[in-house]
PDB file of C-alpha atoms in Angstrom:
ATOM      1  CA  MET A1421      17.232 -16.766  27.866  1.00 41.00           C
ATOM      2  CA  PRO A1422      16.827 -13.214  29.016  1.00 43.00           C
ATOM      3  CA  ASP A1423      13.456 -11.804  29.660  1.00 44.00           C
ATOM      4  CA  GLN A1424      12.706 -10.014  26.342  1.00 48.00           C
ATOM      5  CA  THR A1425       9.952  -7.873  28.349  1.00 49.00           C
ATOM      6  CA  ARG A1426      11.764  -6.541  30.951  1.00 48.00           C
ATOM      7  CA  PRO A1427      13.412  -2.833  29.876  1.00 48.00           C
ATOM      8  CA  ARG A1428      17.159  -2.707  29.760  1.00 49.00           C
ATOM      9  CA  ARG A1429      18.606  -0.384  32.153  1.00 52.00           C
ATOM     10  CA  SER A1430      17.799   2.672  31.571  1.00 52.00           C
ATOM     11  CA  ARG A1431      19.910   5.880  29.614  1.00 63.00           C
ATOM     12  CA  ALA A1432      17.461   8.424  30.140  1.00 64.00           C
ATOM     13  CA  ALA A1433      17.864  11.770  29.508  1.00 79.00           C
ATOM     14  CA  MET A1434      15.591  12.956  32.205  1.00 91.00           C
ATOM     15  CA  THR A1435      14.912  11.621  35.602  1.00 96.00           C
ATOM     16  CA  TYR A1436      11.106   9.871  36.978  1.00 97.00           C
ATOM     17  CA  ASP A1437      10.647  13.291  38.903  1.00 96.00           C
ATOM     18  CA  GLN A1438      11.624  15.521  36.063  1.00 96.00           C
ATOM     19  CA  MET A1439       9.482  13.763  33.410  1.00 97.00           C
ATOM     20  CA  LEU A1440       6.454  14.085  35.737  1.00 97.00           C
ATOM     21  CA  GLU A1441       7.286  17.798  36.329  1.00 97.00           C
ATOM     22  CA  ARG A1442       7.291  18.468  32.207  1.00 96.00           C
ATOM     23  CA  VAL A1443       3.884  16.186  32.094  1.00 97.00           C
ATOM     24  CA  ARG A1444       2.434  18.132  34.928  1.00 97.00           C
ATOM     25  CA  TYR A1445       3.235  21.508  32.911  1.00 96.00           C
ATOM     26  CA  GLU A1446       2.341  20.229  29.616  1.00 94.00           C
ATOM     27  CA  GLY A1447      -0.856  18.733  30.830  1.00 96.00           C
ATOM     28  CA  ALA A1448      -1.556  21.548  33.240  1.00 96.00           C
ATOM     29  CA  TYR A1449      -2.397  19.187  35.449  1.00 97.00           C
ATOM     30  CA  PRO A1450      -2.792  20.219  39.369  1.00 96.00           C
ATOM     31  CA  THR A1451      -1.285  17.286  40.909  1.00 96.00           C
ATOM     32  CA  ARG A1452       1.691  15.293  40.644  1.00 96.00           C
ATOM     33  CA  GLU A1453      -0.010  12.091  41.242  1.00 97.00           C
ATOM     34  CA  ARG A1454      -2.557  13.188  38.478  1.00 97.00           C
ATOM     35  CA  ALA A1455       0.419  13.570  36.147  1.00 97.00           C
ATOM     36  CA  GLN A1456       1.447  10.366  37.602  1.00 98.00           C
ATOM     37  CA  GLN A1457      -1.615   8.670  36.287  1.00 97.00           C
ATOM     38  CA  ALA A1458      -1.466   9.783  32.872  1.00 98.00           C
ATOM     39  CA  VAL A1459       2.435   8.749  32.671  1.00 98.00           C
ATOM     40  CA  ARG A1460       1.490   5.326  33.378  1.00 97.00           C
ATOM     41  CA  THR A1461      -1.915   4.635  31.531  1.00 97.00           C
ATOM     42  CA  VAL A1462      -0.523   6.927  28.425  1.00 98.00           C
ATOM     43  CA  LEU A1463       2.465   4.342  28.511  1.00 98.00           C
ATOM     44  CA  ASP A1464       0.982   1.267  28.666  1.00 97.00           C
ATOM     45  CA  ALA A1465      -1.491   1.552  26.160  1.00 97.00           C
ATOM     46  CA  LEU A1466       1.149   2.804  23.909  1.00 98.00           C
ATOM     47  CA  GLY A1467       3.562  -0.172  25.248  1.00 97.00           C
ATOM     48  CA  ARG A1468       0.566  -2.442  23.029  1.00 97.00           C
ATOM     49  CA  GLN A1469       0.541  -0.809  20.114  1.00 97.00           C
ATOM     50  CA  LEU A1470       4.390  -1.248  19.851  1.00 97.00           C
ATOM     51  CA  THR A1471       6.543  -4.371  18.822  1.00 95.00           C
ATOM     52  CA  ALA A1472       8.272  -5.921  21.088  1.00 94.00           C
ATOM     53  CA  ASP A1473      11.626  -4.399  19.147  1.00 95.00           C
ATOM     54  CA  GLU A1474      10.567  -0.905  19.453  1.00 96.00           C
ATOM     55  CA  ARG A1475       9.923  -1.122  23.214  1.00 96.00           C
ATOM     56  CA  ARG A1476      13.131  -2.827  23.515  1.00 96.00           C
ATOM     57  CA  ASP A1477      15.014   0.139  21.903  1.00 97.00           C
ATOM     58  CA  LEU A1478      12.437   2.889  23.837  1.00 97.00           C
ATOM     59  CA  ALA A1479      12.496   1.407  27.317  1.00 97.00           C
ATOM     60  CA  PRO A1480      15.957   2.182  27.708  1.00 97.00           C
ATOM     61  CA  ARG A1481      15.984   5.719  26.775  1.00 97.00           C
ATOM     62  CA  LEU A1482      13.337   6.621  29.450  1.00 97.00           C
ATOM     63  CA  PRO A1483      13.256   6.428  33.385  1.00 97.00           C
ATOM     64  CA  VAL A1484      13.308   3.126  34.775  1.00 96.00           C
ATOM     65  CA  GLU A1485       9.532   3.932  36.203  1.00 97.00           C
ATOM     66  CA  ALA A1486       8.044   5.132  32.519  1.00 97.00           C
ATOM     67  CA  ALA A1487       9.752   1.926  31.201  1.00 97.00           C
ATOM     68  CA  LEU A1488       8.213  -0.118  33.138  1.00 97.00           C
ATOM     69  CA  ALA A1489       4.764   1.329  32.545  1.00 97.00           C
ATOM     70  CA  LEU A1490       5.968   0.951  28.694  1.00 97.00           C
ATOM     71  CA  THR A1491       5.806  -2.543  29.256  1.00 96.00           C
ATOM     72  CA  ALA A1492       4.124  -3.709  31.529  1.00 94.00           C
ATOM     73  CA  SER A1493       1.478  -5.186  29.252  1.00 92.00           C
ATOM     74  CA  ASP A1494       1.936  -7.759  25.733  1.00 92.00           C
ATOM     75  CA  PRO A1495       1.628  -6.031  22.347  1.00 91.00           C
ATOM     76  CA  ALA A1496      -1.456  -6.123  20.654  1.00 93.00           C
ATOM     77  CA  THR A1497      -2.705  -8.219  18.327  1.00 91.00           C
ATOM     78  CA  GLU A1498      -4.594  -5.863  16.387  1.00 92.00           C
ATOM     79  CA  GLN A1499      -3.036  -2.391  15.620  1.00 93.00           C
ATOM     80  CA  LEU A1500      -5.102   0.629  16.348  1.00 96.00           C
ATOM     81  CA  THR A1501      -5.664   4.029  14.817  1.00 96.00           C
ATOM     82  CA  GLY A1502      -4.668   7.237  16.955  1.00 95.00           C
ATOM     83  CA  TRP A1503      -8.328   7.772  17.316  1.00 96.00           C
ATOM     84  CA  GLU A1504      -9.417   4.178  18.178  1.00 97.00           C
ATOM     85  CA  PHE A1505      -5.926   4.214  20.499  1.00 97.00           C
ATOM     86  CA  VAL A1506      -7.499   7.685  22.078  1.00 98.00           C
ATOM     87  CA  LYS A1507     -11.390   5.817  22.272  1.00 97.00           C
ATOM     88  CA  ASP A1508      -9.526   2.454  23.819  1.00 97.00           C
ATOM     89  CA  LEU A1509      -7.670   4.637  26.364  1.00 97.00           C
ATOM     90  CA  ALA A1510     -10.954   6.695  26.752  1.00 98.00           C
ATOM     91  CA  ALA A1511     -12.628   3.065  27.788  1.00 97.00           C
ATOM     92  CA  ARG A1512     -10.303   1.625  29.475  1.00 95.00           C
ATOM     93  CA  THR A1513     -10.099   4.613  31.901  1.00 96.00           C
ATOM     94  CA  GLY A1514     -13.194   5.873  31.885  1.00 97.00           C
ATOM     95  CA  ALA A1515     -12.531   8.989  30.904  1.00 97.00           C
ATOM     96  CA  THR A1516     -13.908  11.302  28.250  1.00 97.00           C
ATOM     97  CA  PRO A1517     -11.859  10.952  24.590  1.00 97.00           C
ATOM     98  CA  ALA A1518     -11.071  14.792  24.792  1.00 97.00           C
ATOM     99  CA  THR A1519      -9.210  14.420  28.154  1.00 97.00           C
ATOM    100  CA  THR A1520      -7.857  11.389  26.439  1.00 97.00           C
ATOM    101  CA  ARG A1521      -6.508  13.072  23.839  1.00 97.00           C
ATOM    102  CA  TRP A1522      -5.105  15.664  26.179  1.00 97.00           C
ATOM    103  CA  ASP A1523      -3.435  13.276  28.386  1.00 97.00           C
ATOM    104  CA  THR A1524      -1.608  11.425  25.433  1.00 97.00           C
ATOM    105  CA  GLY A1525      -0.291  14.864  23.941  1.00 96.00           C
ATOM    106  CA  ALA A1526       1.144  15.589  27.978  1.00 97.00           C
ATOM    107  CA  VAL A1527       2.878  12.294  27.975  1.00 98.00           C
ATOM    108  CA  LEU A1528       4.075  11.754  24.693  1.00 97.00           C
ATOM    109  CA  ALA A1529       5.385  15.620  24.190  1.00 93.00           C
ATOM    110  CA  PRO A1530       8.572  14.265  26.727  1.00 94.00           C
ATOM    111  CA  LEU A1531       8.479  11.539  25.156  1.00 96.00           C
ATOM    112  CA  CYS A1532       9.804  12.704  21.540  1.00 94.00           C
ATOM    113  CA  ALA A1533      13.005  14.403  23.466  1.00 93.00           C
ATOM    114  CA  LEU A1534      13.790  10.855  25.386  1.00 96.00           C
ATOM    115  CA  ALA A1535      13.490   8.960  22.125  1.00 96.00           C
ATOM    116  CA  GLY A1536      14.977  11.069  20.051  1.00 94.00           C
ATOM    117  CA  PRO A1537      14.677  11.935  16.592  1.00 93.00           C
ATOM    118  CA  ASP A1538      16.007   8.890  14.955  1.00 94.00           C
ATOM    119  CA  LEU A1539      14.060   6.618  16.994  1.00 96.00           C
ATOM    120  CA  LEU A1540      10.716   8.747  17.305  1.00 95.00           C
ATOM    121  CA  ALA A1541      10.701   8.873  12.967  1.00 93.00           C
ATOM    122  CA  ARG A1542      11.119   5.421  13.102  1.00 94.00           C
ATOM    123  CA  LEU A1543       7.990   4.679  15.431  1.00 95.00           C
ATOM    124  CA  LEU A1544       6.320   6.876  13.666  1.00 94.00           C
ATOM    125  CA  GLN A1545       6.942   5.790   9.745  1.00 92.00           C
ATOM    126  CA  ARG A1546       5.361   1.913  11.392  1.00 92.00           C
ATOM    127  CA  LEU A1547       2.330   3.211  13.378  1.00 94.00           C
ATOM    128  CA  PRO A1548      -0.783   4.740  11.420  1.00 93.00           C
ATOM    129  CA  ASP A1549      -0.602   8.339  10.071  1.00 88.00           C
ATOM    130  CA  ASP A1550      -2.640  10.030  12.659  1.00 91.00           C
ATOM    131  CA  TYR A1551      -0.215   9.195  15.409  1.00 95.00           C
ATOM    132  CA  ALA A1552       2.116  11.732  14.595  1.00 93.00           C
ATOM    133  CA  LEU A1553      -0.243  14.132  15.234  1.00 93.00           C
ATOM    134  CA  LEU A1554      -0.263  12.664  19.102  1.00 95.00           C
ATOM    135  CA  PHE A1555       3.283  12.773  19.484  1.00 94.00           C
ATOM    136  CA  GLY A1556       2.851  16.440  19.036  1.00 91.00           C
ATOM    137  CA  GLN A1557       4.095  15.974  14.916  1.00 88.00           C
ATOM    138  CA  ALA A1558       3.503  16.500  11.748  1.00 80.00           C
ATOM    139  CA  ARG A1559       3.405  14.551   8.991  1.00 69.00           C
ATOM    140  CA  LEU A1560       2.988  15.547   5.935  1.00 59.00           C
ATOM    141  CA  ARG A1561       1.716  13.428   2.344  1.00 55.00           C
ATOM    142  CA  LEU A1562       3.315  13.589  -0.740  1.00 51.00           C
ATOM    143  CA  PRO A1563       0.677  13.972  -3.536  1.00 55.00           C
ATOM    144  CA  GLN A1564       0.156  10.550  -4.972  1.00 55.00           C
ATOM    145  CA  PRO A1565       0.143  10.034  -8.947  1.00 62.00           C
ATOM    146  CA  ALA A1566      -3.666  10.104 -10.308  1.00 63.00           C
ATOM    147  CA  ALA A1567      -4.381   6.619 -11.415  1.00 60.00           C
TER     148      ALA A1567
END
């Protein structure tokens, strides 16, 4: 039986170097190494919040190095809200929540383009509402009728 955790062959629209340059630009990082560190930590954390099917669908759209970071860890047993995601990642890396939020946005911006609108919509549909802001997307809710 094939290993479900390994990413399928990449069909990425950009190379890893292009992705790092985009993250470096989005995050205003002084070095490529700092951008690479952000990519690895954010994608590893995001991979823990996605289901196996979602990871399997997203990984081939990423450059191989990014796909490996996304699939490096097993999915978490408990889903975090967007804010909990940022706080958890900050605790894991020793960074401040503000810096971690910045890193998250810098990495997830190019991820939106790579995922494509359909897959991105599916991911955001299943994740808690506040993840949309982490991806740089607005999530509007229709008013609920009064009970």
